[in-house]
Each structure stands twice: as C-alpha cells, then as structure tokens.
mmCIF file with all atom_site columns, C-alpha atoms in Angstrom:
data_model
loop_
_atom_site.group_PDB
_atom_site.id
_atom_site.type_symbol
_atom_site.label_atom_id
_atom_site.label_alt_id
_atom_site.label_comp_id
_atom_site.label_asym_id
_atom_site.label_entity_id
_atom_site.label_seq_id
_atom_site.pdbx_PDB_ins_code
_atom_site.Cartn_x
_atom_site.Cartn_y
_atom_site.Cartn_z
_atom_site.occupancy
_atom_site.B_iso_or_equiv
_atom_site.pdbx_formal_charge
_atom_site.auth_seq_id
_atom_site.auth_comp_id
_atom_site.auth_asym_id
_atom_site.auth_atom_id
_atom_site.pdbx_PDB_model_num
ATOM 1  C CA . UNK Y 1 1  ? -2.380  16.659  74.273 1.00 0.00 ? 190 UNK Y CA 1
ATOM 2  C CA . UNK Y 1 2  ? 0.040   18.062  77.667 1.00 0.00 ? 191 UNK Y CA 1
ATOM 3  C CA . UNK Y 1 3  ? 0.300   14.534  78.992 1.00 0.00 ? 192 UNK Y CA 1
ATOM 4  C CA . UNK Y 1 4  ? 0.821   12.792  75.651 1.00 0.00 ? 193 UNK Y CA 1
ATOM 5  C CA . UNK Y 1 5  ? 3.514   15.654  75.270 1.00 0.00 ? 194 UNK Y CA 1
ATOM 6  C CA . UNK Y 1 6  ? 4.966   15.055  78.826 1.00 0.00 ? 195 UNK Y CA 1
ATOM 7  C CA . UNK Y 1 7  ? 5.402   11.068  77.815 1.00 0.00 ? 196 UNK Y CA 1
ATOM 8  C CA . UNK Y 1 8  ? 7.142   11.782  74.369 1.00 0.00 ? 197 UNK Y CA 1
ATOM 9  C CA . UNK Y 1 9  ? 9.617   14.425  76.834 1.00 0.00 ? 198 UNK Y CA 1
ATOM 10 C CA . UNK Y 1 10 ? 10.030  11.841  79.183 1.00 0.00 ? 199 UNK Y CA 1
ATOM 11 C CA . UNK Y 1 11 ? 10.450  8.939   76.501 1.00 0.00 ? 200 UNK Y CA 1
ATOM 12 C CA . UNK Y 1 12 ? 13.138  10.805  74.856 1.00 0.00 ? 201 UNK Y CA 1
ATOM 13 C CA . UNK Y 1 13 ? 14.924  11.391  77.680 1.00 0.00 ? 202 UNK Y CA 1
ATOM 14 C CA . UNK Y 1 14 ? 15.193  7.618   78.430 1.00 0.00 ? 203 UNK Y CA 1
ATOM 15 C CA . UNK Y 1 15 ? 16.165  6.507   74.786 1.00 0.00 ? 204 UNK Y CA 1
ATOM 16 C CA . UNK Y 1 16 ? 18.909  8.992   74.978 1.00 0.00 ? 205 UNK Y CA 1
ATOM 17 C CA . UNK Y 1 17 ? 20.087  8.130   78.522 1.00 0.00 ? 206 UNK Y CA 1
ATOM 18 C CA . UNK Y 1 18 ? 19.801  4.223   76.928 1.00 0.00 ? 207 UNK Y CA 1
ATOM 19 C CA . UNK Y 1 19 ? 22.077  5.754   73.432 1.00 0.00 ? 208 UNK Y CA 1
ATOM 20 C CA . UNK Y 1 20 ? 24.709  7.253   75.730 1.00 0.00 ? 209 UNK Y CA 1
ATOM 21 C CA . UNK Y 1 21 ? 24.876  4.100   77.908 1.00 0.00 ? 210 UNK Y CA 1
ATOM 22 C CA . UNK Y 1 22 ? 24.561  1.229   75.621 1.00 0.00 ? 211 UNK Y CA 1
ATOM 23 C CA . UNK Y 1 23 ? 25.304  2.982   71.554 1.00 0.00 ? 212 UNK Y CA 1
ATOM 24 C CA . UNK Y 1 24 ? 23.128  4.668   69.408 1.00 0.00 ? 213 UNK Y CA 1
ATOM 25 C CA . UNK Y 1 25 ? 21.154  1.201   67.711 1.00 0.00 ? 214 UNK Y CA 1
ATOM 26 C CA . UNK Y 1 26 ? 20.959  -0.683  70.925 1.00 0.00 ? 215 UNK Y CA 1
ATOM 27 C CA . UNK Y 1 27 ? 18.141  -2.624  71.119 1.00 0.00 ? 216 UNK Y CA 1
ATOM 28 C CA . UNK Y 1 28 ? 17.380  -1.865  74.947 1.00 0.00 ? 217 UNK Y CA 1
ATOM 29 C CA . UNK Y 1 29 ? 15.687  1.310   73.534 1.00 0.00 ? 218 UNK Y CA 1
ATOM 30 C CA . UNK Y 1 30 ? 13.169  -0.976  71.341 1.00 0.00 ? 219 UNK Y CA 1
ATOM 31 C CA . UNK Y 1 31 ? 10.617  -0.437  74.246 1.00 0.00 ? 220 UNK Y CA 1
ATOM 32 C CA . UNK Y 1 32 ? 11.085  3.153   74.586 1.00 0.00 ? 221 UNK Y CA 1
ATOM 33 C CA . UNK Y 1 33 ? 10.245  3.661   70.879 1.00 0.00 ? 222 UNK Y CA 1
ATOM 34 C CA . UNK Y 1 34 ? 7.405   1.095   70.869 1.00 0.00 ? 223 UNK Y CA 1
ATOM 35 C CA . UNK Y 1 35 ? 6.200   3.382   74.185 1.00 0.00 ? 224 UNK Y CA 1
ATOM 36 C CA . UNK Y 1 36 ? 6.204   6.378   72.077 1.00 0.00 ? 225 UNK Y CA 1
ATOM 37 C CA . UNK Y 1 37 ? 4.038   5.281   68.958 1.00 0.00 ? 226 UNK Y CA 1
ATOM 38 C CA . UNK Y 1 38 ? 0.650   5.756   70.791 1.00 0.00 ? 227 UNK Y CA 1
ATOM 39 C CA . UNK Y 1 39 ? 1.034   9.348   72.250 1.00 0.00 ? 228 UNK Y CA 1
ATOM 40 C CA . UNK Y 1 40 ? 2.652   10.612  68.835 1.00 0.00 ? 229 UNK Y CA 1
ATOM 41 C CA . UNK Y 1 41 ? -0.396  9.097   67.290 1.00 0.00 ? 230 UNK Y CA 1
ATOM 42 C CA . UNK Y 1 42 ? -2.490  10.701  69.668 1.00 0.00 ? 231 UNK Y CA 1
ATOM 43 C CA . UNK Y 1 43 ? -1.102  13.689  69.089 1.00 0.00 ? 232 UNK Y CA 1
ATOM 44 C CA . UNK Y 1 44 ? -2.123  13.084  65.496 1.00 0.00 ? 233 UNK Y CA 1
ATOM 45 C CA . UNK Y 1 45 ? 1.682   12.846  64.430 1.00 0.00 ? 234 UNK Y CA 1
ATOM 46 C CA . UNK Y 1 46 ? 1.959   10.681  61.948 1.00 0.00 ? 235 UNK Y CA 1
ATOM 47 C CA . UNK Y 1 47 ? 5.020   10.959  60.447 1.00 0.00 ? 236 UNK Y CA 1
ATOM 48 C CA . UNK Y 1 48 ? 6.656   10.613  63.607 1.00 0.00 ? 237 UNK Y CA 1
ATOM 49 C CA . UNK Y 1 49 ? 4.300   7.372   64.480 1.00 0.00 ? 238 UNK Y CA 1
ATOM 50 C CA . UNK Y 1 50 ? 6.145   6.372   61.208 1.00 0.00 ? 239 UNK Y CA 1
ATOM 51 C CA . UNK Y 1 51 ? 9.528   7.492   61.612 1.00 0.00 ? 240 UNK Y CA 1
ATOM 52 C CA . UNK Y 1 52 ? 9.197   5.312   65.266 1.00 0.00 ? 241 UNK Y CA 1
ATOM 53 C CA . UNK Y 1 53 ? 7.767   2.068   63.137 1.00 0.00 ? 242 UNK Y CA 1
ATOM 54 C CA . UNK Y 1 54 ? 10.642  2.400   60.952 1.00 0.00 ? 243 UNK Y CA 1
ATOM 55 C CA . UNK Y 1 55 ? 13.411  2.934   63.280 1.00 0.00 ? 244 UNK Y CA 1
ATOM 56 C CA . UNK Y 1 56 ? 12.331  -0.120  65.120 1.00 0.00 ? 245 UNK Y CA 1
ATOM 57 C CA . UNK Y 1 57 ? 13.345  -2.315  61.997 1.00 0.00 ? 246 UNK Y CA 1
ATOM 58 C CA . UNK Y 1 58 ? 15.888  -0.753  61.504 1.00 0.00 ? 247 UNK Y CA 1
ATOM 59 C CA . UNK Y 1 59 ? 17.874  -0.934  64.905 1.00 0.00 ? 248 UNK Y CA 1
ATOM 60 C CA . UNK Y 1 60 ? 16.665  -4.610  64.779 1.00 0.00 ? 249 UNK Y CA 1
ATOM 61 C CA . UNK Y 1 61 ? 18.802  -5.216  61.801 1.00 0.00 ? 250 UNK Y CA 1
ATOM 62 C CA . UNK Y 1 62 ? 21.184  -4.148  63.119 1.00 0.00 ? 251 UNK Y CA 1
ATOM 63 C CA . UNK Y 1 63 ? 21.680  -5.701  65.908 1.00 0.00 ? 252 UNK Y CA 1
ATOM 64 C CA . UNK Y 1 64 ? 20.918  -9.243  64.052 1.00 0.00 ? 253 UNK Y CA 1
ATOM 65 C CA . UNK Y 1 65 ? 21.419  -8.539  60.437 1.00 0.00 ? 254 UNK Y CA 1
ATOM 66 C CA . UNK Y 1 66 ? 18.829  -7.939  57.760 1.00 0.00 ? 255 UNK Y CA 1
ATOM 67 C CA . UNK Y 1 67 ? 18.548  -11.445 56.488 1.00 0.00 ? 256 UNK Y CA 1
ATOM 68 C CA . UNK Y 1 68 ? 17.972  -12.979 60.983 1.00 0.00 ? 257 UNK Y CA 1
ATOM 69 C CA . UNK Y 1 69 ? 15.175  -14.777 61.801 1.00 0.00 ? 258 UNK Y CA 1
ATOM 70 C CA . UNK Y 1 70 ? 14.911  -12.248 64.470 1.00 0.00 ? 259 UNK Y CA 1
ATOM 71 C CA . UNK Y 1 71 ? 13.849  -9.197  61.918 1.00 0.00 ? 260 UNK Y CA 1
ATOM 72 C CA . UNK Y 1 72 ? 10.775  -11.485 61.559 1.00 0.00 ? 261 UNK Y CA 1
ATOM 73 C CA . UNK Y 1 73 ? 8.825   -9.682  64.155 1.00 0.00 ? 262 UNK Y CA 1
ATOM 74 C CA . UNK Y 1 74 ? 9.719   -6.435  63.326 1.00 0.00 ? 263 UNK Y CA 1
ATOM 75 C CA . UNK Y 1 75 ? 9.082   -6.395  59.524 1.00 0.00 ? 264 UNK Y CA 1
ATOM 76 C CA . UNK Y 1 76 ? 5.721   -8.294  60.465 1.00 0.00 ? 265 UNK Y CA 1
ATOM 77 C CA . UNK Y 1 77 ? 5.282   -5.347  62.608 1.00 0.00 ? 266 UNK Y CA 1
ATOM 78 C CA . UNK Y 1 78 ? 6.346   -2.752  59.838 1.00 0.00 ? 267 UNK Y CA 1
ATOM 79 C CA . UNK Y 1 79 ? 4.158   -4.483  57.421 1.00 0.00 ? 268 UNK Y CA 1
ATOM 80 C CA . UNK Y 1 80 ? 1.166   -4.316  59.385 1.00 0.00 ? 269 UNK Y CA 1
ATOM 81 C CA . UNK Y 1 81 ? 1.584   -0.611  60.613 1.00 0.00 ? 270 UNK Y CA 1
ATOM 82 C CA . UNK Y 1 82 ? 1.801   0.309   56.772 1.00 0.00 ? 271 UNK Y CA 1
ATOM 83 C CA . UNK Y 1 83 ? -1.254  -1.453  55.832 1.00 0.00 ? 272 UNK Y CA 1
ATOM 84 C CA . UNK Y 1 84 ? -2.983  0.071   58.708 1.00 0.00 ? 273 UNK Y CA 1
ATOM 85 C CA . UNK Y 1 85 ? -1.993  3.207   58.106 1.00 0.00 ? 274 UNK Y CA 1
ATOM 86 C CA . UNK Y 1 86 ? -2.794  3.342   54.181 1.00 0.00 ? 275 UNK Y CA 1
ATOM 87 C CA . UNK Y 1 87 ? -6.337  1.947   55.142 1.00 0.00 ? 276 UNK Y CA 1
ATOM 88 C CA . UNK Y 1 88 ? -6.763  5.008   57.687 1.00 0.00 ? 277 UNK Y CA 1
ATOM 89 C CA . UNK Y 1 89 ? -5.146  7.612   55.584 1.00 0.00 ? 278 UNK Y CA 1
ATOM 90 C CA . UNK Y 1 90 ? -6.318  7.117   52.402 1.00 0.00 ? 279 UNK Y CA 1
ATOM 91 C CA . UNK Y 1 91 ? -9.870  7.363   51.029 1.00 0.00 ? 280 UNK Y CA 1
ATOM 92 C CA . UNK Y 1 92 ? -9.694  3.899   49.279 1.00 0.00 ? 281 UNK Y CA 1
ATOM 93 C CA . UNK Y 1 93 ? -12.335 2.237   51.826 1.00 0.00 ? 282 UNK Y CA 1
ATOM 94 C CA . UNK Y 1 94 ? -14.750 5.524   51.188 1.00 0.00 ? 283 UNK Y CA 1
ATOM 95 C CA . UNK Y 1 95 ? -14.752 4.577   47.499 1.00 0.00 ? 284 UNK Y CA 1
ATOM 96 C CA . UNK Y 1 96 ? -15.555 1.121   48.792 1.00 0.00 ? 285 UNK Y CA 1
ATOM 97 C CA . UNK Y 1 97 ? -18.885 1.408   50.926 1.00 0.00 ? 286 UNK Y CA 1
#
C-alpha cells in the first residue's frame, strides 16, 4: 500500500502544480487523474476511484460543453466504470451462478 500511497502524494502534487499553472478544470490534469484511479483502487478506495471517474467528465465538459462530441469518450468511460463497478460491488452476479 506505501508505494500506491507515494503515487497518489506525488499525483496530487502534479494536478495541483497543473491547477495553479493552467486553472482549476484544465484538461492538462486529465492524465494525472486517469494516473491516480489504479493505486486508489488498489488501495481499495473506492469512493475516491469514483470521485476520480467523475471528475474526469466533469472537467471535460467543461472545457467543451456538455452537449461536444468530445464528452463522448469520457461519458463512455463513466458509463463503463459504473457498470463495472456495480458488477464488482454488488452481489447481483452471486445470485446469478
């Protein structure tokens, strides 16, 4: 968990230095956030793993606008992250097999 700890420190760092440089939703940060998903889930943080999914969309709205072609990606994204995550969280697929 230290080194998946270490990256999130480190990860944070960046997307701040990124705010400060470039505004608080700048897209430039999309890849620091994206960076961070795997070590929170490591970490067995999900609601942060979430609150990174979401922000993504988010900051890609709006820096296009909700209704852009380029939100395409990241709702796609969103959408699959939530589907994933119901399937993993939830017992539905116990109740299944």
């Amino acid at each position: 968990m230290g080194d998946h700890q270490v990256s999130i420190d480190f990860y944070e760092r960046s997307q701040n230095i990124t705010r400060n440089n470039n505004g608080l939703d700048n897209i430039e940060q999309l890849p620091i956030i994206k960076a961070m998903i795997p070590s929170y889930e490591a970490m067995n943080k999900d609601k942060e793993a979430d609150e990174m999914q979401d922000s993504m969309l988010y900051i890609t709205q709006q820096a296009y606008g909700d209704g852009s072609a380029e939100t395409v990606p990241a709702l796609l994204a969103l959408g699959d992250w939530n589907t994933q995550a119901f399937l993993e969280r939830s017992s539905i697929l116990g109740n299944i097999r």
